[in-house]
XYZ file of C-alpha atoms in Angstrom:
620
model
C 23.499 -7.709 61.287
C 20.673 -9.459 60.186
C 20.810 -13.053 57.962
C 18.866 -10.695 55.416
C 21.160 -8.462 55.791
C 24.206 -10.259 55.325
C 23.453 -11.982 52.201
C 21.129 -9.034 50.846
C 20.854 -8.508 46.719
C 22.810 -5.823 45.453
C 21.754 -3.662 43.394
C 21.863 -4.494 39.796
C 23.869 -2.791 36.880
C 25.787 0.173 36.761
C 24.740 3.200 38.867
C 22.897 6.226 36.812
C 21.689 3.779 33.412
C 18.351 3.379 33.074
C 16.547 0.363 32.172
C 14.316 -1.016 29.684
C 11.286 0.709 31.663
C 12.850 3.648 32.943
C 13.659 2.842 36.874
C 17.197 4.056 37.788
C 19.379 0.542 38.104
C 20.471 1.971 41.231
C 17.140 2.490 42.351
C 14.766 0.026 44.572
C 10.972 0.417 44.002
C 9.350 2.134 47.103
C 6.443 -0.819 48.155
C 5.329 1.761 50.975
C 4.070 4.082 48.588
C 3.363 2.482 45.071
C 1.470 4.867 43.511
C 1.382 3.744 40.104
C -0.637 0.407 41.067
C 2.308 -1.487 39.583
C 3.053 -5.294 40.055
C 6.613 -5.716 39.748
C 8.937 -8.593 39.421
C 12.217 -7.767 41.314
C 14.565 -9.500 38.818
C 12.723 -7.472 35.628
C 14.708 -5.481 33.825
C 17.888 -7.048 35.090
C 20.898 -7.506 32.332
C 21.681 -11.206 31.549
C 24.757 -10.856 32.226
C 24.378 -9.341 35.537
C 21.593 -11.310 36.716
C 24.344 -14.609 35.949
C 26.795 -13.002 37.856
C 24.354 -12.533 41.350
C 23.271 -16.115 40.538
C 27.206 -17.442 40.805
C 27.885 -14.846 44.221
C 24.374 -16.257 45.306
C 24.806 -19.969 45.285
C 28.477 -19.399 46.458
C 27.179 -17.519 49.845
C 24.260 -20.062 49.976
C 26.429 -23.278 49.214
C 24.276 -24.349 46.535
C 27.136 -24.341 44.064
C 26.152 -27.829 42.746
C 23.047 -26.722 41.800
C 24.162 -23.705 39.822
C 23.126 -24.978 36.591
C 19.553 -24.960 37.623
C 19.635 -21.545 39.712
C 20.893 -19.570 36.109
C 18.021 -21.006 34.603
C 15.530 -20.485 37.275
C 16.215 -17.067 37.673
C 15.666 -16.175 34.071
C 12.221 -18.301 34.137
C 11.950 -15.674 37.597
C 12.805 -13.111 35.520
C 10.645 -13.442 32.855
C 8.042 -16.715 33.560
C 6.053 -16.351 30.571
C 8.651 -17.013 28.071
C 10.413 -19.684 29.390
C 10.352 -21.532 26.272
C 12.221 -18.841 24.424
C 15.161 -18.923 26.770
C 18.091 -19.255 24.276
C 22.081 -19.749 25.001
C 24.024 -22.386 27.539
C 20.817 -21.830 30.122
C 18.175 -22.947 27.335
C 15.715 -25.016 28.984
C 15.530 -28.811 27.649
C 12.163 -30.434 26.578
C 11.616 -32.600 29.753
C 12.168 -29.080 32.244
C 9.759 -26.928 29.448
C 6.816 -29.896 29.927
C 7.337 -29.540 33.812
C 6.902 -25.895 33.606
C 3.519 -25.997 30.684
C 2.485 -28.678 33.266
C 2.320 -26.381 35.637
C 0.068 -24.070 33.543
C -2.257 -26.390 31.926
C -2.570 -28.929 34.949
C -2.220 -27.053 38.019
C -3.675 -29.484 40.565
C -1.139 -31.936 39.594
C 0.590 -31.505 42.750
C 3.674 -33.674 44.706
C 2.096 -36.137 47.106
C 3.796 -34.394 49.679
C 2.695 -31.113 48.919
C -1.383 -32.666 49.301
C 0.100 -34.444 52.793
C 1.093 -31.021 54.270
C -2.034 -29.375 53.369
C -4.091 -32.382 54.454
C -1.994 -32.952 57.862
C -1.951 -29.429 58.737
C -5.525 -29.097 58.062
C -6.675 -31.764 60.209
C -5.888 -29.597 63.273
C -9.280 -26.877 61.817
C -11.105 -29.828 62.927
C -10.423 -29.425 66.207
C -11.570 -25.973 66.675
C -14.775 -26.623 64.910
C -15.470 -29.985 66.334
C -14.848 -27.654 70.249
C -17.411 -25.192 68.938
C -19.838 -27.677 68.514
C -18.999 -30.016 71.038
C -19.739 -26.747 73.750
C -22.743 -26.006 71.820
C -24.699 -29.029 72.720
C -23.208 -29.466 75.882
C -24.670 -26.267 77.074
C -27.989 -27.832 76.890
C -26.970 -30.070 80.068
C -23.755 -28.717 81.763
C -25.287 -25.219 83.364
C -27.835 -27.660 85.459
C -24.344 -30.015 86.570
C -22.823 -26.969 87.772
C -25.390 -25.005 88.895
C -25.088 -22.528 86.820
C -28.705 -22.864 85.070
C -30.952 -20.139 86.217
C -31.519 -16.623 84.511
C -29.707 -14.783 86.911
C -26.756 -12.488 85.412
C -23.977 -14.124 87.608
C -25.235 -17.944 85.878
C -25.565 -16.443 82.676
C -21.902 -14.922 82.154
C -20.460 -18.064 83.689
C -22.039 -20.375 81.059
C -20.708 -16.981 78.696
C -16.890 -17.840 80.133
C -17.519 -21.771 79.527
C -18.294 -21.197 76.177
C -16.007 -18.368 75.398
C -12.998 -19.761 77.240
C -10.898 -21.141 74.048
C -11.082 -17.865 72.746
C -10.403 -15.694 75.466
C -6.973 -18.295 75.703
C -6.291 -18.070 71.871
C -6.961 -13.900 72.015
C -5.018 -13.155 75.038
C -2.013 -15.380 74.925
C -1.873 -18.049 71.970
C -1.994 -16.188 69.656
C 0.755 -13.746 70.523
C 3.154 -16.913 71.352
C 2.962 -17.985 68.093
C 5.322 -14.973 66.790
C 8.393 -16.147 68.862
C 7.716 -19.668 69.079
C 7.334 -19.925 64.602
C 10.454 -17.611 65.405
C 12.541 -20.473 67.576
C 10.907 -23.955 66.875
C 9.599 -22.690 63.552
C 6.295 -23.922 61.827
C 6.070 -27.604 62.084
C 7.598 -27.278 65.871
C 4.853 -24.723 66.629
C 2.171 -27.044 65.221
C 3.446 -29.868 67.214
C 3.368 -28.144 70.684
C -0.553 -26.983 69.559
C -1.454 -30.399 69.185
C -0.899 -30.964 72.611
C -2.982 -27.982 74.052
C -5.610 -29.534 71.660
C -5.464 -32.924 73.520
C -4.589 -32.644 77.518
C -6.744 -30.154 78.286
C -9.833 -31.089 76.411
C -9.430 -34.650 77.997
C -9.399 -32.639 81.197
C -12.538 -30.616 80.028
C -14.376 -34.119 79.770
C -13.907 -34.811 83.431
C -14.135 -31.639 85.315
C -16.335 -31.486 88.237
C -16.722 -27.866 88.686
C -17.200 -24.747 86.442
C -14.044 -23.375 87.627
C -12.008 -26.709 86.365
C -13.893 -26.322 83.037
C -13.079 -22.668 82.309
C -9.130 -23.347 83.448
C -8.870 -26.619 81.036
C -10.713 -24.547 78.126
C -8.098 -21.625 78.771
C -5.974 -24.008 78.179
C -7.156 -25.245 74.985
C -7.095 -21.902 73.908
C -3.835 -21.468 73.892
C -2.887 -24.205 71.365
C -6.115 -23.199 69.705
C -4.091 -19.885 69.187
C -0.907 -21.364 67.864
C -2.149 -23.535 65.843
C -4.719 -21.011 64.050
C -1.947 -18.806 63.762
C 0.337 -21.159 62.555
C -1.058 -23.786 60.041
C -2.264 -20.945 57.690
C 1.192 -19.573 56.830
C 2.518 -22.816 56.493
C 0.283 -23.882 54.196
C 0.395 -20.617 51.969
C 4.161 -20.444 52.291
C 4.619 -24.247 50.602
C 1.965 -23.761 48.527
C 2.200 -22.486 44.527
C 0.599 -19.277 43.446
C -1.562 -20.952 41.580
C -3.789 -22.995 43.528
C -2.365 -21.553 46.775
C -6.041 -20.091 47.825
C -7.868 -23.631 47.662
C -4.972 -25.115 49.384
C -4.913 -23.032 52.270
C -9.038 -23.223 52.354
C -8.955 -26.269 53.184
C -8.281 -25.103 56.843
C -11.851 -23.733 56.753
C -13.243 -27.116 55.185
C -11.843 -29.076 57.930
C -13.278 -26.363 60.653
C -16.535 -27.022 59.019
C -15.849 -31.150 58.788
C -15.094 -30.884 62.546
C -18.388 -28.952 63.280
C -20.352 -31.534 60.758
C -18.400 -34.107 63.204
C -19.391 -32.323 66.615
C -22.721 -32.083 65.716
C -23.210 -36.214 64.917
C -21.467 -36.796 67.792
C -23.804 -34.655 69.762
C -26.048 -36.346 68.518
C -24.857 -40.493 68.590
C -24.440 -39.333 72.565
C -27.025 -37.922 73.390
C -28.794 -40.577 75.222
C -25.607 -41.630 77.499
C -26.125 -40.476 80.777
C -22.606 -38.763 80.675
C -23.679 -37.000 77.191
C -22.336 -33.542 78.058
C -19.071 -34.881 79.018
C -18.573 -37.030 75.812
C -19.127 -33.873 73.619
C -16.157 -31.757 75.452
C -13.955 -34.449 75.163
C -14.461 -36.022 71.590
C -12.580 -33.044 69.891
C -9.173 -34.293 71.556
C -9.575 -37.434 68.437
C -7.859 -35.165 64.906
C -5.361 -33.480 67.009
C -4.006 -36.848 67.322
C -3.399 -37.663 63.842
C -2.158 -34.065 63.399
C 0.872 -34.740 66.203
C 2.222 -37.997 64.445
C 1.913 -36.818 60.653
C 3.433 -33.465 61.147
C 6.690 -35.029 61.932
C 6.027 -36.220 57.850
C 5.598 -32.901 56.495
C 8.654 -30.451 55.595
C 9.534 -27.008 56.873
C 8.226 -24.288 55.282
C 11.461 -23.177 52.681
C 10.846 -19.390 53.156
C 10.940 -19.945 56.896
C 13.997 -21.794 56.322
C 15.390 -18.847 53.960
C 14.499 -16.163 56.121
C 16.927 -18.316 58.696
C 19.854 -18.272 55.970
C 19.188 -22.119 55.846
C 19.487 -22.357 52.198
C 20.287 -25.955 51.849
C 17.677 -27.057 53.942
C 15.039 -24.902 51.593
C 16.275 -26.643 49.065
C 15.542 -29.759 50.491
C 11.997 -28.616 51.321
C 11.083 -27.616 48.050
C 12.409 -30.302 45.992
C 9.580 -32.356 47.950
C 6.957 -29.652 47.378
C 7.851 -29.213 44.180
C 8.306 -31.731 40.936
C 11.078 -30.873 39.326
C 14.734 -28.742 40.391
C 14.396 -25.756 37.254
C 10.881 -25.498 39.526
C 12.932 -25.347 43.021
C 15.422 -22.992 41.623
C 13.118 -20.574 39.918
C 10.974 -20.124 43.369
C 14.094 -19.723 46.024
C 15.570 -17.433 43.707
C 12.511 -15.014 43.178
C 12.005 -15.415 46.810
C 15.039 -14.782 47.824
C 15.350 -11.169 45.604
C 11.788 -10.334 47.619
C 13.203 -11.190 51.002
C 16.040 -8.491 50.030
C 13.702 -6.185 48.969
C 11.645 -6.237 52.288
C 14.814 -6.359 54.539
C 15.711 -2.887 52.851
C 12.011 -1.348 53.786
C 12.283 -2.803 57.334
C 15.194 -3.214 58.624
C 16.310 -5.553 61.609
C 13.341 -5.882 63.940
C 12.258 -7.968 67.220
C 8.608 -8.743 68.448
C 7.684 -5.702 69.514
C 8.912 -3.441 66.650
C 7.282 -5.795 64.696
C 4.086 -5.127 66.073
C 4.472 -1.402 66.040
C 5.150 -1.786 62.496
C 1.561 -3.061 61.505
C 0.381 0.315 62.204
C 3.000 2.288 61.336
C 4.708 0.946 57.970
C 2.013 1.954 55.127
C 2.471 -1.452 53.561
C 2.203 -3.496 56.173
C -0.434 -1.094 57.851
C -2.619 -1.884 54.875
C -2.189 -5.521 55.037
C -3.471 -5.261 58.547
C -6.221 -3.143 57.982
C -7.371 -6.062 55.354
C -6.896 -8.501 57.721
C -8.194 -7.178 60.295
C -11.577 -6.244 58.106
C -11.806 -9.569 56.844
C -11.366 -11.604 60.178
C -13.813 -9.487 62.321
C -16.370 -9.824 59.075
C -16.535 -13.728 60.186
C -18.034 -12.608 63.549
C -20.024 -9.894 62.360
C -21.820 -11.971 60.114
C -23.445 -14.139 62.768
C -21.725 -17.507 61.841
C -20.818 -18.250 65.427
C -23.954 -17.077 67.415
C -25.388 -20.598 65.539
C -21.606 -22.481 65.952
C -21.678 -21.739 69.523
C -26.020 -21.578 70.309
C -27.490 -23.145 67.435
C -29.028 -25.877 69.882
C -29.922 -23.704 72.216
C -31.605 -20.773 69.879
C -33.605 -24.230 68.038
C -34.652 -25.171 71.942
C -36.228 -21.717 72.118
C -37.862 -21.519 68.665
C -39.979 -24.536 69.765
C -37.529 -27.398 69.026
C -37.299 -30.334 71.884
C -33.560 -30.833 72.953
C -33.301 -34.146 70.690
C -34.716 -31.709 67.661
C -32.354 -29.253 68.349
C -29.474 -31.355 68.233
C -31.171 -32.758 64.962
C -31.035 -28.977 63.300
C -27.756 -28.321 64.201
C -26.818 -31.685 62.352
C -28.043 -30.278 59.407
C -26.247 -26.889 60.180
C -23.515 -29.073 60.256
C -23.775 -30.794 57.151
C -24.491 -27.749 55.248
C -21.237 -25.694 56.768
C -19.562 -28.689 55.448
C -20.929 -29.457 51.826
C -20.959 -26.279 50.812
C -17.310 -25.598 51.467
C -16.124 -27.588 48.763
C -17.350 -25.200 45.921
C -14.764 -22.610 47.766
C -11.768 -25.032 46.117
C -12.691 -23.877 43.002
C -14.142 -20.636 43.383
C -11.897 -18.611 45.846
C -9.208 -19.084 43.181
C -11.410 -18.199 39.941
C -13.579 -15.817 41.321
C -11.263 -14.497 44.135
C -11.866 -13.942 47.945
C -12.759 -10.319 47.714
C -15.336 -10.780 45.238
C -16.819 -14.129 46.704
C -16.941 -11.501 49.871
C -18.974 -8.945 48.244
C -21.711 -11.452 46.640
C -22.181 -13.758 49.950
C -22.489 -10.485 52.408
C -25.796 -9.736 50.959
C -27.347 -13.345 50.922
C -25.763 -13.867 54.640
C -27.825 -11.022 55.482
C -31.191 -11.404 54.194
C -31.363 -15.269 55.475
C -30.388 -14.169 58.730
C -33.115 -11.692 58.928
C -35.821 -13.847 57.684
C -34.447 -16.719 60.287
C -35.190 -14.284 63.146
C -38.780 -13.126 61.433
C -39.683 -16.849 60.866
C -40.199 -17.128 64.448
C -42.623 -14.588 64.426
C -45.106 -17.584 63.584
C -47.218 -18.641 66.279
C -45.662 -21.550 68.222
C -47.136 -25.048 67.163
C -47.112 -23.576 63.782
C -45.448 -26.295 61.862
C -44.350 -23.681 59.539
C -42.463 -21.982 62.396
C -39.540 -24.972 62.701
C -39.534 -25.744 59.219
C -39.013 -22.163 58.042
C -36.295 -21.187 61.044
C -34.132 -23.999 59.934
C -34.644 -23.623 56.354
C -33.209 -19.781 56.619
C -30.317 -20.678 58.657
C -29.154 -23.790 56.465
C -29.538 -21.246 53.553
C -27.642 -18.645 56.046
C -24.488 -21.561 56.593
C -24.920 -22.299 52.581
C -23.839 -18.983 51.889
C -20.978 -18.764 54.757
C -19.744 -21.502 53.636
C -18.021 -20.748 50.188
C -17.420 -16.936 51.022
C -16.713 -15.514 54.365
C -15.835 -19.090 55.909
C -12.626 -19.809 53.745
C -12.089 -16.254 52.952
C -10.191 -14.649 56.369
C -7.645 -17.442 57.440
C -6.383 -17.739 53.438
C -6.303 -14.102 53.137
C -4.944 -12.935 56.558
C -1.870 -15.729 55.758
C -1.108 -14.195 52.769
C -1.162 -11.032 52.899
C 1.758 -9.950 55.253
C 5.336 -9.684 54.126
C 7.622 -12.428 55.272
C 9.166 -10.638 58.204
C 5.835 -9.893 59.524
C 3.901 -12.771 59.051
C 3.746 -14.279 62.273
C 3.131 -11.241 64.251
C 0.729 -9.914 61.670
C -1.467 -13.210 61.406
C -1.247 -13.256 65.580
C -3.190 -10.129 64.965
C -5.517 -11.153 62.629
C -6.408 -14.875 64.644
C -6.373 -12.628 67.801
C -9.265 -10.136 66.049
C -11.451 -13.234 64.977
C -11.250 -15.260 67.917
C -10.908 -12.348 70.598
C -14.295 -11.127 68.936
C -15.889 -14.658 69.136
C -15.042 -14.705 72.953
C -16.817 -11.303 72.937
C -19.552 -13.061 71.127
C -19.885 -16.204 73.293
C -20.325 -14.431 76.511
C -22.501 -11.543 75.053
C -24.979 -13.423 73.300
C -26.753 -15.205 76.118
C -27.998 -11.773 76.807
C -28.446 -10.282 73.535
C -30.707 -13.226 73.212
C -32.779 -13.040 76.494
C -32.865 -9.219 76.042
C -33.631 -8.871 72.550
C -35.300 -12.523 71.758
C -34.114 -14.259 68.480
C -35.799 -11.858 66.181
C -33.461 -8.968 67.726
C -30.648 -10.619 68.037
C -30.593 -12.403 64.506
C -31.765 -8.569 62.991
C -28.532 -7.466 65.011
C -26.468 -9.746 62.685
C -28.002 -9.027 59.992
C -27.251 -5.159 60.373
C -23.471 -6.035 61.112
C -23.275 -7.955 57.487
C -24.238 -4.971 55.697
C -21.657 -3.214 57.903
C -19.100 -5.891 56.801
C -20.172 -5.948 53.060
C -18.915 -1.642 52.994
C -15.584 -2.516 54.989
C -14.479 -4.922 52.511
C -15.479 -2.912 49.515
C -13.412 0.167 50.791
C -10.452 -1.907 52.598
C -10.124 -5.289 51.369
C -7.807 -5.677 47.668
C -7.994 -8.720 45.913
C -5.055 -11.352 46.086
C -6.118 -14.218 43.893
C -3.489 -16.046 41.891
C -0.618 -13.714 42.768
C 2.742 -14.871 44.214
C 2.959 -13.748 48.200
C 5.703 -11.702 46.973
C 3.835 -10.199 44.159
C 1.745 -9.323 47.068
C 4.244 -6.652 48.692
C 3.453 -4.295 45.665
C -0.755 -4.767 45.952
C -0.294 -3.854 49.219
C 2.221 -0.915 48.339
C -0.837 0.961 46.471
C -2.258 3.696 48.792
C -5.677 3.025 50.589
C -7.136 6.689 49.052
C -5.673 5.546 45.710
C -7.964 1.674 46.276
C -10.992 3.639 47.193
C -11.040 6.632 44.931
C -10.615 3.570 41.944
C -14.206 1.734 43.851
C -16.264 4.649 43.641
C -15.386 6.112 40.325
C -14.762 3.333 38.401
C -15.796 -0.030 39.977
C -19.000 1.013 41.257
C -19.938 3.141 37.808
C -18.812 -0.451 36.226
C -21.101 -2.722 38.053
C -24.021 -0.221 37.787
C -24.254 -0.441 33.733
C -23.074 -4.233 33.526
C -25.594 -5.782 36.390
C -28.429 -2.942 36.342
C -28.215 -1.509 32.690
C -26.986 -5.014 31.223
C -24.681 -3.284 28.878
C -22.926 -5.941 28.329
C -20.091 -3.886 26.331
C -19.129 -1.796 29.725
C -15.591 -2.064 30.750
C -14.117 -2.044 33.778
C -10.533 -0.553 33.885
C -8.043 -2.168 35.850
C -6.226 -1.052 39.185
C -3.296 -2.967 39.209
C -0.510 -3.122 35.874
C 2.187 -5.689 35.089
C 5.505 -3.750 34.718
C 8.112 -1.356 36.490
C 7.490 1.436 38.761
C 8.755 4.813 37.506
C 10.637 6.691 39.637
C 8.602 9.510 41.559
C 10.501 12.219 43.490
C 11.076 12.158 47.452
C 8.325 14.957 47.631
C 5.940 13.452 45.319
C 5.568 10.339 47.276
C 5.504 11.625 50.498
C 2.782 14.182 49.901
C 0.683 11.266 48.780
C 1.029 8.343 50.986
């Protein structure tokens, strides 16, 4: 038996009454097949009396008994968060826990200092992966002729491909599938710490290879931490983070990717007249996974981790850091807790490779994947990396000198970066679907008139000035969209028990596909020339922008619990509601400008009525 299992939530009240909203007390809400679109709190509709008496068996099986007086008045500010204030008896909330909890409302990025350490820490490791993609990119201008791997021939040009590629093809084919059982045995903060040493040794190593053989092996190698840590730091910045501001919080992964490729890019750059140039920009991104394995050992274990281990005590611990105040603590392990029951009853006891079954075969968890999966494979469709990985080398052949082309990816750089920051407000406010659908479009039209703008004659001053215009506009609109968007979304979207396996997936879909990328495009480009290719990209966006519209739900400022039940919605049910009511929306609001149109929406707070056996399977 399971630790879930064991301690699992009963269910509540007495067997054939009904509730305030009609659900059978005996009966648990199907999430595979929630047809009514219904977000529902587990503890809602719960007697007081009854919900006191799970809260005195919980903190008994737990050993949180000297915290009891907080857990009965967490779980009714679980039960019921928007009227905390007009909590009334012996678990009446006193002024100085109602100000924590309005706080919370009114001043949501007033966050523990620990809490901003974690995210910042954890963070720092993006940089690495960005600062690799850019340290490759201008060492590709000089390593091929070291090796002697330079000429046009197809042998030279797929082994500059695998030099490129190589992080990827490690993260793809074996990091990111390790970090399932290793967040499983060493959990997240262990799993981060053994990454930061694939992020070191071997990209020292890659710094002072002599052949192209030792370079592929060492960036294998780097792919494998690569893999565990992009797999990793996600989740375990969602997991401690609050609902709230969870979205620009976990972000910040894809600000510090584009920091480290801002970073690469100057250091290509400050190098680039060493004699050893090439070397120094494989082996500079080895500098923020540094930082990342001392501070790591200051951050604490993700609590739902630590619950979904029966470590109760030690989530405690965890959140009291993350959190400010105990009535906060005992109000999140407590809804958390009633979820993790909830998803233990839909799937069972499970080991790795059940678990991976089950993203195809479990309807809410085959949904989540089907986002994920959309959303990560969208970052390589759109083009982003054929510039992370070749910008130099596609400015070298629009007329640029090296030292130029090193210049222009600078600027690439400092774009990627600056215009990340607007994502901390937006992906919250606007949410990541719809940033999705409004950056698709611009991504695609700058790429396309990138490529045309070479079209100019060469010696054309227009020509350079016009090609790097388009593709800082191109990274401008990356940037706050599908940048931030996949890693935040993919880490979010999976229920507990799946989350490792099911953001393995995801990391191994985005970086899998950029291995694909980085050996593909050398000929893409010499086949096609840069108008093809970039038209290429272009066509994928617009392939993209119709995937997300049809596959790809919204998640903004909703608990990952609250999740389970967005997810639990049908995929016919999600696109029938796009075409005949979204899509009939945005036509008479943007095109008509009738400014009075309505649009109706999907999801409802409230309970799930109870639909018969038949019913629900005829429609899933």
């Amino acid at each position: 038996m399971s630790d879930i299992d064991k301690y699992s939530i009963e269910p509540k009240g007495v067997p054939n009454e009904k509730l305030e909203q009609g659900l059978d007390v005996s009966e648990h809400v199907d999430l595979n097949v929630n047809l009514q679109a219904k977000i529902i709190n587990p503890l809602e509709g719960i007697p007081r009396d009854q919900l006191m008496r799970d809260v005195e068996a919980f903190v008994r099986e737990k050993g949180l008994e000297e915290h009891v007086s907080y857990f009965r008045k967490g779980a009714l500010v679980a039960q019921n968060p928007a009227n905390f204030e007009d909590i009334d008896g012996a678990e009446a909330l006193d002024e100085t826990e109602k100000q924590v909890l309005r706080k919370e409302i009114l001043h949501k990025w007033r966050l523990p200092w620990k809490l901003y350490l974690t995210i910042v820490t954890c963070s720092i490791g993006a940089a690495v992966q960005g600062w690799d993609q850019t340290g490759s990119n201008g060492a590709t201008l000089f390593f091929p002729a070291y090796y002697g791997i330079g000429s046009d021939s197809t042998r030279d040009k797929i082994l500059v491909g695998l030099v490129n590629a190589g992080p990827y093809i490690g993260c793809a084919v074996i990091g990111c599938w390790l970090s399932d059982p290793f967040n499983n045995w060493i959990g997240r903060r262990g799993t981060i710490f053994l990454a930061a040493h694939f992020c070191i040794w071997p990209v020292i190593g890659s710094a002072f290879s002599h052949t192209y053989a030792q370079q592929i092996a060492n960036r294998l190698l780097m792919g494998i931490g690569m893999g565990l840590k992009a797999s990793t730091v996600p989740i375990f910045a969602a997991e401690n983070a609050p609902a709230a501001v969870r979205g620009a919080l976990v972000m910040s992964w894809q600000m510090w990717t584009a920091f480290g490729i801002f970073l690469g890019t100057a250091i290509n750059l400050a190098v680039y007249h060493n004699p050893n140039n090439w070397r120094l920009m494989l082996g500079a991104p080895f500098i923020p996974a540094v930082p990342l394995l001392v501070l790591i050992f200051f951050c604490p274990e993700s609590p739902r981790w630590l619950m979904k281990k029966n470590r109760y005590a030690k989530a405690w611990q965890s959140l009291m850091v993350l959190r400010h105040h105990p009535i906060q603590v005992a109000r999140d392990m407590y809804s958390i807790h009633a979820q993790l029951s909830i998803e233990n009853q839909i799937l069972n006891k499970s080991n790795y490779v059940t678990r991976f079954v089950q993203l195809f075969t479990i309807p809410r968890v085959r949904r989540a994947t089907y986002a994920a999966f959309t959303v990560m494979i969208a970052q390589q469709l759109c083009g982003i990396n054929i510039i992370a990985f070749y910008s130099s080398t596609v400015f070298e052949q629009a007329g640029f000198s090296q030292f130029q082309a090193l210049l222009a990816s600078f600027g690439f750089g400092a774009v990627n970066w600056l215009f990340a920051f607007p994502a901390f407000w937006t992906i919250d406010t606007f949410g990541r679907r719809s940033l999705l659908l409004f950056t698709f479009p611009q991504m695609t039209w700058t790429l396309l008139a990138a490529g045309l703008s070479t079209l100019i004659p060469m010696g054309n001053p227009a020509r350079l000035g016009l090609v790097a215009l388009f593709v800082f506009l191109f990274a401008a609109f990356y940037s706050p969209g599908e940048g931030p968007v996949p890693f935040t979304y993919s880490a979010e979207v999976f229920p507990l028990s799946h989350r490792e396996v099911g953001m393995g997936f995801a990391v191994a879909t985005c970086l899998g596909w950029a291995a694909v990328l980085g050996i593909t495009f050398p000929f893409i480009l010499t086949r096609l020339g840069t108008v093809g290719a970039f038209g290429l990209y272009a066509g994928f966006n617009v392939l993209a922008f119709f995937m997300i519209f049809f596959l790809v739900p919204e998640t903004k400022q909703r608990t990952l619990e609250e999740l389970d039940y967005v997810f639990a919605v049908p995929t016919n049910k999600f696109i029938d509601y796009q075409v005949t009511k979204v899509v009939p929306w945005w036509f008479k609001r943007w095109v008509l400008f009738q400014r009075s149109a309505e649009l109706e929406p999907l999801y409802q707070k409230g309970a799930a009525r109870r639909e018969s056996r038949e019913n629900r399977e005829d429609k899933i």
